PDB file of C-alpha atoms in Angstrom:
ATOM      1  CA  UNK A   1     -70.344   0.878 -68.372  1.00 85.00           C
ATOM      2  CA  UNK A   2     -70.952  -1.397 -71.217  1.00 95.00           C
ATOM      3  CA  UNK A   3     -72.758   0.432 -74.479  1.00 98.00           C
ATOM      4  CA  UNK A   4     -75.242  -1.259 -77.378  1.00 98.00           C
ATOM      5  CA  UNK A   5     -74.642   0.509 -80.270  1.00 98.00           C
ATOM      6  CA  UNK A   6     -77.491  -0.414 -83.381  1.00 98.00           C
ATOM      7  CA  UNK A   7     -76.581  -0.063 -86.763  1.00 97.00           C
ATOM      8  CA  UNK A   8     -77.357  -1.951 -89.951  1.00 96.00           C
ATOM      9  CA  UNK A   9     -75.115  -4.869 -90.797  1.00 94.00           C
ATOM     10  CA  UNK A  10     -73.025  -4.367 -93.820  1.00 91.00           C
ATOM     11  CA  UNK A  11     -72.952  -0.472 -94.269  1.00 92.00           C
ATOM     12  CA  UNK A  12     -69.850   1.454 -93.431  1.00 91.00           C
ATOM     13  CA  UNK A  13     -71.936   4.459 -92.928  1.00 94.00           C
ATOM     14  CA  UNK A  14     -73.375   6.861 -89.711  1.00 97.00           C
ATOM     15  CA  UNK A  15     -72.752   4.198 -87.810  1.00 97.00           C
ATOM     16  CA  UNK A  16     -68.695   4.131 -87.210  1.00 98.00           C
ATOM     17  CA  UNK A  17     -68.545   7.768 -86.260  1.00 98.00           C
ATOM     18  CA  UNK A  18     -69.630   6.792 -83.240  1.00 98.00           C
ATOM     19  CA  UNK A  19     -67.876   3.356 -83.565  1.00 98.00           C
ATOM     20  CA  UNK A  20     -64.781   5.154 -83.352  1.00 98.00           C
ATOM     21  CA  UNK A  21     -65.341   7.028 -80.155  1.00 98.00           C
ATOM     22  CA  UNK A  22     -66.119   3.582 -78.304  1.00 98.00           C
ATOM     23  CA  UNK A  23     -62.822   2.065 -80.397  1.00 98.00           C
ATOM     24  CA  UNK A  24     -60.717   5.018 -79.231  1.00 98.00           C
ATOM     25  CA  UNK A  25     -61.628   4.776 -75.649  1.00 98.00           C
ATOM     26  CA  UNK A  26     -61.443   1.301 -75.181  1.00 98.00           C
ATOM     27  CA  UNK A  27     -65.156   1.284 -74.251  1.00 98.00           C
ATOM     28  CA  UNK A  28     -67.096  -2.182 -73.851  1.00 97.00           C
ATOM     29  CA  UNK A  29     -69.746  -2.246 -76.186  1.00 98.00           C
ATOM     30  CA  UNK A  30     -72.077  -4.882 -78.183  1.00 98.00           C
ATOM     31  CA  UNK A  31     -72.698  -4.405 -81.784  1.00 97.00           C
ATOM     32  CA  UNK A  32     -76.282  -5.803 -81.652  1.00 97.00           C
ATOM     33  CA  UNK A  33     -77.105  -5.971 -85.651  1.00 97.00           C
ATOM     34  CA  UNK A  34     -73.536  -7.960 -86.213  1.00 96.00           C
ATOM     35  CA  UNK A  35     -74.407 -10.015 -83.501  1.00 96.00           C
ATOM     36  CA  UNK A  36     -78.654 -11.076 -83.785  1.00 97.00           C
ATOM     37  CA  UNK A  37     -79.095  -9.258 -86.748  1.00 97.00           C
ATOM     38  CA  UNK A  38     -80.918  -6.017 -88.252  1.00 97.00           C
ATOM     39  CA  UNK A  39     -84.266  -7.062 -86.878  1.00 98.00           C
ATOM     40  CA  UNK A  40     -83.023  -6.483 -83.088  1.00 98.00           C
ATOM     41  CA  UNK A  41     -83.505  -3.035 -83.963  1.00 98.00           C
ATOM     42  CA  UNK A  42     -87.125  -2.924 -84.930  1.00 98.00           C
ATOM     43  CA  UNK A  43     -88.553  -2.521 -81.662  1.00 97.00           C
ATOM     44  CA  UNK A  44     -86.934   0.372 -81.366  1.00 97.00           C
ATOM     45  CA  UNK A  45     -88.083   1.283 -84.681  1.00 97.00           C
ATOM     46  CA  UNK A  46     -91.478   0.795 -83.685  1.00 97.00           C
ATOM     47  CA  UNK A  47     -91.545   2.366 -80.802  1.00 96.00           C
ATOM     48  CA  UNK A  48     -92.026  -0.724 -78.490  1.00 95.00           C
ATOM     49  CA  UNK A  49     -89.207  -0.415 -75.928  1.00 93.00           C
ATOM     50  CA  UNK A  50     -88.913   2.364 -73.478  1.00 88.00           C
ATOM     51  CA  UNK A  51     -87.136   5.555 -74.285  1.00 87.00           C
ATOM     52  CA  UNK A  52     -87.792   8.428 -76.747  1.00 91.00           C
ATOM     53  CA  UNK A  53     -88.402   6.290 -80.108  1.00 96.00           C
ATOM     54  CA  UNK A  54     -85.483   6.902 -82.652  1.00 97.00           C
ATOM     55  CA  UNK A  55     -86.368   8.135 -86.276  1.00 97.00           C
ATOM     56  CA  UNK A  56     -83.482   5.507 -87.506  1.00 97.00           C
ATOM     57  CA  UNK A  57     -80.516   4.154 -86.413  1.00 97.00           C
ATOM     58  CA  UNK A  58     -77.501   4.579 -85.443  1.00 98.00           C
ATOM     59  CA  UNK A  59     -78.447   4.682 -81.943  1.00 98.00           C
ATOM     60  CA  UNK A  60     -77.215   4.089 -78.736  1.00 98.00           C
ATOM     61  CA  UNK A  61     -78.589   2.336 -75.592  1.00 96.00           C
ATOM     62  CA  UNK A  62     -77.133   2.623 -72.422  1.00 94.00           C
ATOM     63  CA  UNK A  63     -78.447   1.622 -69.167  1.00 90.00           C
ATOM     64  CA  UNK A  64     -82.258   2.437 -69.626  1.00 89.00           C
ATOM     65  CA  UNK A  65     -81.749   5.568 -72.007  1.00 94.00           C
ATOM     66  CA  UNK A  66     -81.777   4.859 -75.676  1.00 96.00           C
ATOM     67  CA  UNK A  67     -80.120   8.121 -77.827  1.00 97.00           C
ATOM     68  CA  UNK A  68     -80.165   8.420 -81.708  1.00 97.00           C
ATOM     69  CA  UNK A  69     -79.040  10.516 -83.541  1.00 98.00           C
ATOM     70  CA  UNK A  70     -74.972  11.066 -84.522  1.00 98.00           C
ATOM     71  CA  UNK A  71     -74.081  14.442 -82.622  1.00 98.00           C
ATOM     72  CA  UNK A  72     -76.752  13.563 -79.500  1.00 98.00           C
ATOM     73  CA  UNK A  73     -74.617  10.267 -79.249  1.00 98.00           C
ATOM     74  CA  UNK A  74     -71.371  11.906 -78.738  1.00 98.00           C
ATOM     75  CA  UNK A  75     -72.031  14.859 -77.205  1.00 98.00           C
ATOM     76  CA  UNK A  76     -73.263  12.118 -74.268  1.00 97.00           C
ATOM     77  CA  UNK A  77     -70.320   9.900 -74.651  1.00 98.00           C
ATOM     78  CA  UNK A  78     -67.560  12.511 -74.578  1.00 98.00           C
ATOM     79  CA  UNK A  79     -67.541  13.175 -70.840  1.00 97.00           C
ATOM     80  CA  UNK A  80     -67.743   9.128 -69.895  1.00 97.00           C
ATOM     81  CA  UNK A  81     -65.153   8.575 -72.817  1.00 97.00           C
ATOM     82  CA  UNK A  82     -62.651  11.385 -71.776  1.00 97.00           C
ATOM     83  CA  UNK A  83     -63.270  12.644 -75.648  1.00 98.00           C
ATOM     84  CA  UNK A  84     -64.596  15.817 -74.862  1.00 97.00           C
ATOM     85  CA  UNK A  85     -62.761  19.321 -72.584  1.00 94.00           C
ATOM     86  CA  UNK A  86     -64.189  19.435 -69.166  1.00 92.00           C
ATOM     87  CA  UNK A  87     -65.837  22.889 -69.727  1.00 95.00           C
ATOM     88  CA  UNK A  88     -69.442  23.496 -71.092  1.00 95.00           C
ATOM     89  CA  UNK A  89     -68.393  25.648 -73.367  1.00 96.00           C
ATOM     90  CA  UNK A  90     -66.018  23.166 -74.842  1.00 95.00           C
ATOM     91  CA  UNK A  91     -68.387  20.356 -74.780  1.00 97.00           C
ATOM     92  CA  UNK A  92     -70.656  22.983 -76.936  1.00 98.00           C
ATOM     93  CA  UNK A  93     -68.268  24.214 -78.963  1.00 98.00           C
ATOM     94  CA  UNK A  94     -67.330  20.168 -79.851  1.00 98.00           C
ATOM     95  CA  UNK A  95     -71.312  19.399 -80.430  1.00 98.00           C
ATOM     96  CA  UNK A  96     -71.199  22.265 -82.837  1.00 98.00           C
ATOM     97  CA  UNK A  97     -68.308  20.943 -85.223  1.00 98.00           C
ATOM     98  CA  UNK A  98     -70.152  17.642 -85.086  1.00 98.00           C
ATOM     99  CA  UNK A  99     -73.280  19.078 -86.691  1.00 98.00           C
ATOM    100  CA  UNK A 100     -71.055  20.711 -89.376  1.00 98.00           C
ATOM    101  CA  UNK A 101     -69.705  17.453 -90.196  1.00 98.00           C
ATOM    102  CA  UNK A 102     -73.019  15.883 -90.257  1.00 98.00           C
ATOM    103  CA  UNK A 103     -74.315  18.219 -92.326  1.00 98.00           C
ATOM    104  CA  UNK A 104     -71.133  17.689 -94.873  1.00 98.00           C
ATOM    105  CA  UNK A 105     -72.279  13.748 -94.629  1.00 98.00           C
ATOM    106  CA  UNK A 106     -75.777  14.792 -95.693  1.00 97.00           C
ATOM    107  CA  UNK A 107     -74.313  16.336 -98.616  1.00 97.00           C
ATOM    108  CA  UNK A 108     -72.516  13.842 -99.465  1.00 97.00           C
ATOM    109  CA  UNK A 109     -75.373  11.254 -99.203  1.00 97.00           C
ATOM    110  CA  UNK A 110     -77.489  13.674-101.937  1.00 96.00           C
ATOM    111  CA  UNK A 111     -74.321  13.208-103.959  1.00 97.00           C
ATOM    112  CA  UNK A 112     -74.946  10.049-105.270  1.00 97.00           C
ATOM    113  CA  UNK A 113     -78.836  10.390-104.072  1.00 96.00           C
ATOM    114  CA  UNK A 114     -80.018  13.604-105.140  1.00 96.00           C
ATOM    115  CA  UNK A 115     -83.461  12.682-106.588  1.00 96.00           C
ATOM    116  CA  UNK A 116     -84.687  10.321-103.871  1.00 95.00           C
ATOM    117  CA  UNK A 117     -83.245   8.220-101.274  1.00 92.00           C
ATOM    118  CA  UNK A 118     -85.914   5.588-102.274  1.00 93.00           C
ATOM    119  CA  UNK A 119     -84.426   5.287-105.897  1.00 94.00           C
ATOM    120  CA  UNK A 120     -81.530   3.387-107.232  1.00 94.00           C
ATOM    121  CA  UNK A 121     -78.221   5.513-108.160  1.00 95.00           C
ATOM    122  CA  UNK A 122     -78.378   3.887-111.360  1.00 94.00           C
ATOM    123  CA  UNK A 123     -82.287   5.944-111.481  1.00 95.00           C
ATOM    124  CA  UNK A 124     -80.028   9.237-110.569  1.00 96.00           C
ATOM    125  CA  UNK A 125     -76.744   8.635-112.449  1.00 95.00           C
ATOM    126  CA  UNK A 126     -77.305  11.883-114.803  1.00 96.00           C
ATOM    127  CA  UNK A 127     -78.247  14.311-111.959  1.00 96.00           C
ATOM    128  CA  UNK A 128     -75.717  12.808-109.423  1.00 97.00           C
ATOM    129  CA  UNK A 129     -73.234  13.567-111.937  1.00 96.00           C
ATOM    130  CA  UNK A 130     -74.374  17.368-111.695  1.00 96.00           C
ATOM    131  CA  UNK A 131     -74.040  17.455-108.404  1.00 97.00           C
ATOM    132  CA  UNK A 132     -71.228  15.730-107.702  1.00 97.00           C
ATOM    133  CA  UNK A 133     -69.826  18.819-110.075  1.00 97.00           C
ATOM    134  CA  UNK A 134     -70.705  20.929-107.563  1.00 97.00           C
ATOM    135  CA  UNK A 135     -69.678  18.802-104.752  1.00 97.00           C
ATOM    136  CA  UNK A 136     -66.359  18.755-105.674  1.00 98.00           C
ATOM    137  CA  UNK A 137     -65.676  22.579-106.993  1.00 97.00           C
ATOM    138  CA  UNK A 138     -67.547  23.923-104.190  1.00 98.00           C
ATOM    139  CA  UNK A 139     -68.900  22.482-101.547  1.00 98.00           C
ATOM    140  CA  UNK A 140     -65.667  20.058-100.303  1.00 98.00           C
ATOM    141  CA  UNK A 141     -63.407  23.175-100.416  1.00 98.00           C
ATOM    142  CA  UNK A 142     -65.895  25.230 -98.706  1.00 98.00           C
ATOM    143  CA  UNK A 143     -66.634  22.827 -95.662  1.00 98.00           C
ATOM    144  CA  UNK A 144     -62.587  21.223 -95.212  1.00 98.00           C
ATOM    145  CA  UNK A 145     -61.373  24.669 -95.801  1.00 98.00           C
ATOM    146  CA  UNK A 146     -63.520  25.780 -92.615  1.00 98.00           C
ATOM    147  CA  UNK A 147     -62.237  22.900 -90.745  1.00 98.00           C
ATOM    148  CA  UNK A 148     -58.789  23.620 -91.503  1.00 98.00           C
ATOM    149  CA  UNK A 149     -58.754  27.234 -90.370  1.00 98.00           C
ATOM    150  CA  UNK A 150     -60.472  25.934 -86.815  1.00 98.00           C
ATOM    151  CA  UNK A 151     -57.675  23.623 -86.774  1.00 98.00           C
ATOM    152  CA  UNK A 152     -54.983  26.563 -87.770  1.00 97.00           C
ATOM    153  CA  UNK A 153     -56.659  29.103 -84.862  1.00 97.00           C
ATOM    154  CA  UNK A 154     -56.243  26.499 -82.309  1.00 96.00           C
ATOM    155  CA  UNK A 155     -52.564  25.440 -82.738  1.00 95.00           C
ATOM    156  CA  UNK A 156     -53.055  22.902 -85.563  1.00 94.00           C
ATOM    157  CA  UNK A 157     -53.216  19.695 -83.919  1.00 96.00           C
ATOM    158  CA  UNK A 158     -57.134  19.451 -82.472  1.00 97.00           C
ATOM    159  CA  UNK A 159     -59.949  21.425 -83.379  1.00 97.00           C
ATOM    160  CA  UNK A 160     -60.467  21.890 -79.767  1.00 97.00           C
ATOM    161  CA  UNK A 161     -56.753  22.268 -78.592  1.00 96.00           C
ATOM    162  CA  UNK A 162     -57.039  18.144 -77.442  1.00 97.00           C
ATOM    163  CA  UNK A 163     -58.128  15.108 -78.666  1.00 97.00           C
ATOM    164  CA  UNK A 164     -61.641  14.913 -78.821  1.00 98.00           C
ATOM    165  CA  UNK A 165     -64.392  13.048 -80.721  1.00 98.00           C
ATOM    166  CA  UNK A 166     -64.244  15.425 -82.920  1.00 98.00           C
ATOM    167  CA  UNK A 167     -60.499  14.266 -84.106  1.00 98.00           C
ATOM    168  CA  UNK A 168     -61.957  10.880 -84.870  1.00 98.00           C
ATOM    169  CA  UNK A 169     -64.988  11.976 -86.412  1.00 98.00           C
ATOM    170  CA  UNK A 170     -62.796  14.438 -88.826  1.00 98.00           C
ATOM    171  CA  UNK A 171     -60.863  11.271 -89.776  1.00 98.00           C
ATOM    172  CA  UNK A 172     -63.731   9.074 -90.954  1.00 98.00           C
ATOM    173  CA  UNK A 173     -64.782  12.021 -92.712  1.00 98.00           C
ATOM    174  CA  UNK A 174     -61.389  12.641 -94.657  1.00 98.00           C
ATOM    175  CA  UNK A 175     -61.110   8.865 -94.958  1.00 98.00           C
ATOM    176  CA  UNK A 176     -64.525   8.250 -96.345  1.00 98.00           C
ATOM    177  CA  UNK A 177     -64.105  11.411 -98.502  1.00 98.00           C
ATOM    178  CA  UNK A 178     -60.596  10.315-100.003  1.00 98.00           C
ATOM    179  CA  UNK A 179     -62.318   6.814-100.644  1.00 98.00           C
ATOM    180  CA  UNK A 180     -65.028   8.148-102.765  1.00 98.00           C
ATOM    181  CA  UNK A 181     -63.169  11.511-104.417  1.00 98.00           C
ATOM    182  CA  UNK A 182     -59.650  10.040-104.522  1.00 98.00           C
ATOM    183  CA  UNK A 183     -58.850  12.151-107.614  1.00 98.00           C
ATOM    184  CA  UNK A 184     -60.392  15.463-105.825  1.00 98.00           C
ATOM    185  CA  UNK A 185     -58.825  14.799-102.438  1.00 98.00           C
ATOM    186  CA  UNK A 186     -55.439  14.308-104.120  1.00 98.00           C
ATOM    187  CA  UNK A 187     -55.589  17.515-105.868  1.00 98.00           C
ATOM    188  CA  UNK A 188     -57.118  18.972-102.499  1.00 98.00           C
ATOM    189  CA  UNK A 189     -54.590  17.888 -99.987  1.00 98.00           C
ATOM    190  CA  UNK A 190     -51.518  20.753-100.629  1.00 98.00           C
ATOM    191  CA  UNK A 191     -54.544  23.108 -99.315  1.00 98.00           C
ATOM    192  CA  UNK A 192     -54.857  21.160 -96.044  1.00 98.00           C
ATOM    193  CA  UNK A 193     -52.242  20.229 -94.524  1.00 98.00           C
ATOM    194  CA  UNK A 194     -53.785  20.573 -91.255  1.00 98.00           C
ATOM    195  CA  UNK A 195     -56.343  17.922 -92.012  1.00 98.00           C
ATOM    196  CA  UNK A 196     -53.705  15.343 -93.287  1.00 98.00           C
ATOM    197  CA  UNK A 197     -51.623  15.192 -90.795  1.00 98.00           C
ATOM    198  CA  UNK A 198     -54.524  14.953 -88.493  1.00 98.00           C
ATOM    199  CA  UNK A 199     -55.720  12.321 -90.142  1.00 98.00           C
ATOM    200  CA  UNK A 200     -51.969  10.667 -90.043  1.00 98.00           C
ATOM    201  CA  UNK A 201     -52.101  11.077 -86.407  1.00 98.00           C
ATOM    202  CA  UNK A 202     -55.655   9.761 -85.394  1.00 98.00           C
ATOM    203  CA  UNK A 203     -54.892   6.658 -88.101  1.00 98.00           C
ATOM    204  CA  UNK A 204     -51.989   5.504 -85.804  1.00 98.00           C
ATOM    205  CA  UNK A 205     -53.585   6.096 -82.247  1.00 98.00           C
ATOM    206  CA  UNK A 206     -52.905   2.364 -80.766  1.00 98.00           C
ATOM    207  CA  UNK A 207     -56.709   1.795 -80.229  1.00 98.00           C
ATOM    208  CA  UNK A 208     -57.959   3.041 -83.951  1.00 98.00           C
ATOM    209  CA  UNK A 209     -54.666   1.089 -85.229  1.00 98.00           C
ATOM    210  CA  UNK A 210     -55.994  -2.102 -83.688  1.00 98.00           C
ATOM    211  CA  UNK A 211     -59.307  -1.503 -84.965  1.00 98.00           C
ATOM    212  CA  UNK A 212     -58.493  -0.673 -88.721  1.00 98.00           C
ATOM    213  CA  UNK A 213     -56.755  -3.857 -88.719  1.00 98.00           C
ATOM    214  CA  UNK A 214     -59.346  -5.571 -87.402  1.00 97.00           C
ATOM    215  CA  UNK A 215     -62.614  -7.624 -88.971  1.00 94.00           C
ATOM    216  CA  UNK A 216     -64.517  -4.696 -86.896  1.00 95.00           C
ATOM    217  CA  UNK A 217     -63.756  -2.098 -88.946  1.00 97.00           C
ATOM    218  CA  UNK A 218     -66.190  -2.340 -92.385  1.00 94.00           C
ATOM    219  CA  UNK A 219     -64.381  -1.582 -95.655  1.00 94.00           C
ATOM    220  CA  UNK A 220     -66.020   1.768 -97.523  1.00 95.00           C
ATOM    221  CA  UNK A 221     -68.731   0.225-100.003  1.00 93.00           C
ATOM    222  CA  UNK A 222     -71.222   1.234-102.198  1.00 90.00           C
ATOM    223  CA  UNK A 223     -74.080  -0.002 -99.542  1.00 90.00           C
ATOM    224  CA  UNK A 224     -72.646   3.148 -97.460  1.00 92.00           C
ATOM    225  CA  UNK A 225     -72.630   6.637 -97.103  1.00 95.00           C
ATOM    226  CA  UNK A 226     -69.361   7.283 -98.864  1.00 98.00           C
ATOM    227  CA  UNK A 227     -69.354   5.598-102.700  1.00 97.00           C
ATOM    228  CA  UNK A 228     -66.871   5.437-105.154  1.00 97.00           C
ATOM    229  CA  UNK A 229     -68.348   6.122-108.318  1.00 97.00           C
ATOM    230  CA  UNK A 230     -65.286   6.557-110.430  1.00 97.00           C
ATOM    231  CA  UNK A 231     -67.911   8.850-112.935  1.00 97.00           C
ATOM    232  CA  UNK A 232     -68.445  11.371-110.227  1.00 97.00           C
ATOM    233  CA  UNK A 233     -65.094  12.053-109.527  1.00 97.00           C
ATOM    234  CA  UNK A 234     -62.535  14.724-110.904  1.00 95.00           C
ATOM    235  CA  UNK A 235     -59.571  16.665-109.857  1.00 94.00           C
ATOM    236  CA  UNK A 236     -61.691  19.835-109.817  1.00 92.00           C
TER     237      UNK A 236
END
């Protein structure tokens, strides 16, 4: 099975959670932005190629199906990866930590974005600085806190007692988090020790190794959905 994945050039964003799951598995797969650029995705856009029409990317074609959406993507590619438990109930239970993660991302996003997505952060700076506030005092303890009790409950290695998509998708989370709070995440590590050495362990799989290393992997920027604005961080 070879996989098109369509994301925008350039942004280390919603994109590489999925990334990751193809990386891990050693899954053949085309980038088609990097390789004929963002436009390649505008059909889809537009509603012009067969399939259910995506609202934006990342999204995924494979054969003749086209799937958007973050959690839709890997709750399909879990069972052809191997990322996912066998039973239903596993492969639910999986699709439901996803959404909590994705729902941490869109908090993040508002972070630096809280006005409007349409607006510079520069238009935003005083009100991002409020929320970031809260961001950091309540809503990053409150959400990795959660994840490291599932993590405790189910013998502290994998949030679903084996590797899993969600393993990878809990890194790039901690990564991108630690990237734009690393004065909050320092402070916040002692409380989750769980989620470090998680994130030690998925870091040094050979395939995610390989890929870090690589040109593949994008570097966190501020064209992304996880931005170091030194102003918005804190240890509390």
């Amino acid at each position: 099975m070879h996989y098109e994945l369509y994301y925008w050039t350039g942004i280390q964003g919603r994109g590489e959670f999925v990334r990751l799951a193809l990386e891990d598995a050693g899954a053949g797969y085309t980038d088609m932005a990097r390789v004929h650029g963002d436009a390649v995705m505008q059909p889809y856009l537009d509603g012009k190629v067969e399939g259910l029409q995506p609202f934006a990317p990342p999204f995924l074609r494979t054969g003749r199906q086209v799937i958007a959406q973050v959690g839709a993507i890997l709750d399909h590619l879990g069972p052809e990866l191997g990322l996912v438990p066998d039973a239903s109930s596993r492969r639910q239970q999986a699709l439901q930590l996803q959404l909590t993660i994705a729902d941490l991302v869109a908090e993040v996003h508002d972070t630096h974005h809280p006005i409007a997505a349409s607006k510079y952060y520069d238009d935003q700076k005083h009100e991002a600085k409020a929320r970031a506030t809260s961001m950091r005092g309540e809503r990053m303890p409150k959400f990795l806190g959660y994840f490291e009790n599932v993590l405790k409950h189910n013998g502290g290695r994998h949030p679903l007692r084996e590797h899993s998509y969600v393993d990878l998708s809990l890194f790039q989370l901690l990564s991108g988090l630690e990237y734009m709070f690393p004065r909050r995440m320092q402070a916040l590590w002692p409380t989750l020790p769980q989620l470090r050495a998680l994130k030690d362990r998925v870091e040094i799989r050979p395939n995610i190794a390989a890929y870090l290393a690589s040109e593949r992997r994008l570097a966190f920027n501020t064209n992304g959905i996880f931005r170091h604005y030194p102003e918005l961080d804190g240890e509390q």
